[in-house]
Tab-separated table of C-alpha atoms in Angstrom:
chain	number	residue	atom	x	y	z
A	1	MET	CA	34.472	35.403	116.889
A	2	ALA	CA	34.733	38.932	115.463
A	3	ARG	CA	35.580	41.753	117.789
A	4	PRO	CA	32.667	44.146	118.470
A	5	ASP	CA	34.458	47.106	116.859
A	6	LYS	CA	35.199	45.114	113.694
A	7	ALA	CA	31.618	43.859	113.553
A	8	ALA	CA	30.416	47.449	113.816
A	9	ASP	CA	32.782	48.512	111.004
A	10	VAL	CA	31.513	45.718	108.766
A	11	ALA	CA	27.901	46.640	109.512
A	12	GLU	CA	28.590	50.300	108.668
A	13	LEU	CA	30.309	49.408	105.408
A	14	THR	CA	27.495	47.035	104.479
A	15	GLU	CA	24.944	49.764	105.080
A	16	ASN	CA	26.984	52.198	102.976
A	17	PHE	CA	26.998	49.734	100.085
A	18	LYS	CA	23.262	49.117	100.358
A	19	SER	CA	22.197	52.741	100.773
A	20	SER	CA	24.414	54.190	98.028
A	21	ALA	CA	23.518	54.604	94.371
A	22	GLY	CA	27.056	53.538	93.544
A	23	ALA	CA	30.547	53.048	94.933
A	24	VAL	CA	33.980	53.643	93.427
A	25	LEU	CA	37.038	51.842	94.779
A	26	THR	CA	40.318	53.790	94.698
A	27	GLU	CA	43.902	53.344	95.801
A	28	TYR	CA	45.343	56.404	97.509
A	29	ARG	CA	48.948	55.242	98.094
A	30	GLY	CA	51.230	58.279	98.368
A	31	LEU	CA	48.513	60.906	98.842
A	32	THR	CA	48.915	63.187	101.823
A	33	VAL	CA	46.289	63.838	104.478
A	34	ALA	CA	45.840	67.324	103.023
A	35	GLN	CA	45.206	65.893	99.542
A	36	LEU	CA	42.636	63.427	100.880
A	37	ARG	CA	40.913	66.284	102.663
A	38	GLN	CA	40.916	68.253	99.416
A	39	LEU	CA	39.413	65.271	97.567
A	40	ARG	CA	36.599	64.959	100.097
A	41	THR	CA	35.865	68.676	99.718
A	42	THR	CA	35.865	68.333	95.924
A	43	LEU	CA	33.437	65.425	95.986
A	44	GLY	CA	31.019	67.304	98.235
A	45	ASP	CA	28.373	66.203	100.707
A	46	ASP	CA	26.745	63.702	98.324
A	47	VAL	CA	29.805	61.438	98.414
A	48	ASN	CA	31.199	59.698	101.472
A	49	TYR	CA	34.874	59.069	100.727
A	50	ALA	CA	36.106	56.602	103.349
A	51	VAL	CA	39.439	54.885	103.885
A	52	VAL	CA	38.687	51.186	104.400
A	53	LYS	CA	40.358	47.959	105.489
A	54	ASN	CA	40.419	45.394	102.704
A	55	THR	CA	39.523	42.361	104.827
A	56	LEU	CA	36.494	44.027	106.412
A	57	THR	CA	35.428	45.512	103.101
A	58	LYS	CA	35.407	42.098	101.437
A	59	ILE	CA	33.035	40.835	104.139
A	60	ALA	CA	30.806	43.899	103.903
A	61	ALA	CA	30.704	43.825	100.109
A	62	LYS	CA	29.712	40.159	100.171
A	63	ASP	CA	26.988	40.875	102.724
A	64	ALA	CA	25.680	43.678	100.487
A	65	GLY	CA	25.742	41.484	97.376
A	66	VAL	CA	28.706	43.268	95.752
A	67	GLU	CA	31.135	40.721	94.300
A	68	SER	CA	33.190	42.833	91.904
A	69	PHE	CA	35.520	44.279	94.559
A	70	ASP	CA	37.152	41.052	95.755
A	71	SER	CA	40.045	40.996	93.276
A	72	LEU	CA	40.538	44.783	93.483
A	73	LEU	CA	40.936	45.115	97.236
A	74	GLN	CA	44.707	45.316	97.382
A	75	GLY	CA	46.937	48.052	98.754
A	76	PRO	CA	45.679	51.166	100.578
A	77	SER	CA	41.987	51.355	99.663
A	78	ALA	CA	39.345	54.045	99.942
A	79	ILE	CA	35.785	53.943	98.626
A	80	ALA	CA	33.639	56.794	97.387
A	81	PHE	CA	30.072	55.913	98.413
A	82	ILE	CA	27.834	57.947	96.107
A	83	LYS	CA	24.582	59.285	97.519
A	84	GLY	CA	23.861	61.858	94.791
A	85	ASP	CA	24.458	62.112	91.043
A	86	PRO	CA	26.917	59.369	89.972
A	87	VAL	CA	28.065	61.424	86.989
A	88	VAL	CA	29.114	64.341	89.205
A	89	ALA	CA	30.982	61.976	91.538
A	90	ALA	CA	32.747	60.267	88.627
A	91	LYS	CA	33.789	63.651	87.229
A	92	GLY	CA	35.176	64.705	90.597
A	93	LEU	CA	37.211	61.534	90.974
A	94	ARG	CA	38.495	61.594	87.401
A	95	ASP	CA	39.499	65.247	87.497
A	96	PHE	CA	41.250	64.841	90.853
A	97	ALA	CA	43.097	61.760	89.554
A	98	LYS	CA	44.299	63.752	86.537
A	99	ALA	CA	45.695	66.452	88.814
A	100	ASN	CA	46.959	63.903	91.364
A	101	PRO	CA	48.085	60.721	89.536
A	102	LEU	CA	48.711	58.943	92.831
A	103	LEU	CA	44.951	58.490	93.118
A	104	VAL	CA	44.079	55.345	91.159
A	105	ILE	CA	40.483	54.543	90.204
A	106	LYS	CA	40.285	50.749	90.272
A	107	GLY	CA	36.611	49.985	89.654
A	108	GLY	CA	33.152	50.443	91.002
A	109	VAL	CA	29.544	49.457	91.081
A	110	LEU	CA	26.483	51.425	89.964
A	111	ASP	CA	22.936	50.246	90.619
A	112	GLY	CA	24.278	46.738	91.128
A	113	LYS	CA	26.300	46.693	87.889
A	114	ALA	CA	30.069	46.289	88.077
A	115	LEU	CA	32.144	49.001	86.377
A	116	ASN	CA	35.820	48.974	85.484
A	117	SER	CA	38.004	52.077	85.528
A	118	ASP	CA	37.410	52.821	81.840
A	119	GLU	CA	33.639	52.683	82.299
A	120	ILE	CA	33.874	55.069	85.250
A	121	ASN	CA	35.818	57.511	83.080
A	122	LYS	CA	33.139	57.208	80.386
A	123	LEU	CA	30.504	57.875	83.043
A	124	ALA	CA	32.401	61.067	83.918
A	125	ASP	CA	32.081	62.200	80.287
A	126	LEU	CA	28.278	62.151	80.456
A	127	GLU	CA	26.185	65.219	81.212
A	128	SER	CA	25.133	65.585	84.817
A	129	ARG	CA	21.548	65.348	85.992
A	130	GLU	CA	21.524	69.110	86.612
A	131	VAL	CA	22.613	69.841	83.031
A	132	LEU	CA	20.054	67.419	81.615
A	133	LEU	CA	17.269	69.002	83.695
A	134	SER	CA	18.345	72.446	82.484
A	135	LYS	CA	18.173	71.286	78.873
A	136	LEU	CA	14.785	69.694	79.510
A	137	ALA	CA	13.490	72.952	81.001
A	138	GLY	CA	14.696	74.832	77.916
A	139	ALA	CA	13.004	72.315	75.639
A	140	MET	CA	9.739	72.653	77.574
A	141	LYS	CA	9.842	76.449	77.182
A	142	ALA	CA	10.307	76.062	73.451
A	143	ALA	CA	7.615	73.381	73.204
A	144	PRO	CA	4.564	75.717	72.816
A	145	GLN	CA	6.124	77.448	69.774
A	146	GLN	CA	7.034	74.092	68.281
A	147	ALA	CA	3.521	72.858	68.959
A	148	VAL	CA	2.031	75.811	67.018
A	149	SER	CA	4.163	74.925	64.008
A	150	LEU	CA	3.298	71.248	64.257
A	151	PHE	CA	-0.468	71.813	64.520
A	152	ALA	CA	-0.794	74.791	62.135
A	153	ALA	CA	-1.538	72.671	59.067
A	154	PRO	CA	-4.069	70.319	60.747
A	155	LEU	CA	-5.880	73.306	62.303
A	156	ALA	CA	-6.113	75.030	58.931
A	157	GLN	CA	-7.595	71.878	57.424
A	158	ALA	CA	-10.073	71.627	60.296
A	159	ALA	CA	-11.127	75.257	59.794
A	160	ARG	CA	-11.864	74.615	56.112
A	161	LEU	CA	-13.824	71.501	57.031
A	162	PHE	CA	-15.948	73.385	59.590
A	163	ALA	CA	-16.599	76.146	57.050
A	164	ALA	CA	-17.787	73.587	54.522
A	165	LEU	CA	-20.100	72.016	57.092
A	166	GLN	CA	-21.534	75.415	57.996
A	167	ASP	CA	-22.448	75.989	54.344
A	168	LYS	CA	-24.526	72.812	54.424
A	169	LEU	CA	-26.187	73.395	57.794
A	170	PRO	CA	-28.925	75.887	56.691
A	171	ALA	CA	-30.377	73.397	54.220
A	172	GLN	CA	-30.426	70.725	56.896
A	173	ASP	CA	-31.860	73.014	59.580
A	174	ALA	CA	-35.109	73.882	57.759
A	175	PRO	CA	-36.867	70.503	58.220
A	176	VAL	CA	-35.832	70.440	61.849
A	177	ALA	CA	-37.558	73.819	62.437
A	178	ASP	CA	-40.748	72.577	60.746
A	179	GLU	CA	-40.756	69.485	62.910
A	180	ALA	CA	-40.551	71.377	66.201
A	181	PRO	CA	-44.343	71.920	66.692
A	182	ALA	CA	-45.007	68.285	65.876
A	183	ALA	CA	-42.430	67.221	68.432
A	184	GLU	CA	-44.168	69.385	71.062
A	185	ALA	CA	-47.512	67.803	70.124
A	186	VAL	CA	-46.052	64.360	70.650
A	187	GLN	CA	-44.779	65.355	74.085
A	188	ASP	CA	-48.243	66.753	75.042
A	189	ALA	CA	-50.120	63.689	73.797
A	190	PRO	CA	-51.349	61.118	76.358
A	191	ALA	CA	-49.104	58.121	76.892
A	192	ASP	CA	-51.936	55.732	75.928
A	193	ALA	CA	-52.430	57.178	72.428
A	194	PRO	CA	-49.790	55.494	70.214
A	195	ALA	CA	-52.019	55.800	67.106
A	196	GLU	CA	-52.049	59.631	67.344
A	197	GLU	CA	-48.252	59.721	67.797
A	198	THR	CA	-47.818	57.705	64.594
A	199	SER	CA	-50.228	59.980	62.727
A	200	THR	CA	-48.446	63.126	63.912
A	201	GLU	CA	-45.044	61.764	62.800
A	202	GLU	CA	-46.445	60.848	59.380
A	203	THR	CA	-47.914	64.364	59.005
A	204	ALA	CA	-44.589	65.938	59.920
A	205	SER	CA	-42.839	63.776	57.332
A	206	ALA	CA	-45.390	64.768	54.676
A	207	ASP	CA	-44.953	68.507	55.458
A	208	SER	CA	-41.210	68.216	55.095
């Protein structure tokens, strides 16, 4: 039967796996306490970088449905549980590993998909969510000007079409004006006089 403290550690790790957007497994053999503290500061508040025990982590990962860590959990292990932008976290880990080669990125998982170390490095090369949002905001500011250019030709065609229709409207409006009194007569006529309504319509047609 598992000790209560170990059961609590497994439960915490399982919850970290389930509540994180992603997780990156690293080996920190040879890094000092000061360097680990620096790494945590570099990764920021959106990443929980935790030193873990391999045996307990295997149990927690299995409970959380993560199977890609089993063969990688060897040596001194620490996991970066990512709560924020995965690209920013991957950049932080990659850049720190370049400056401190003793940090080894072994693999990870993102949205349930297993990643190897090369894929994590490729993820670090992508633009962050903040950069993408900034570019999107710039594109939205430029959109009205682009829209004017896109719709200039169709609007010009529509203007010519409306002008052509206006030229034809006077000729079509004359009969309508002549028919107005007849229409009023029809409205004033009793409801039980269909013969007079027919006669009035025929007279209006003859006048036009």
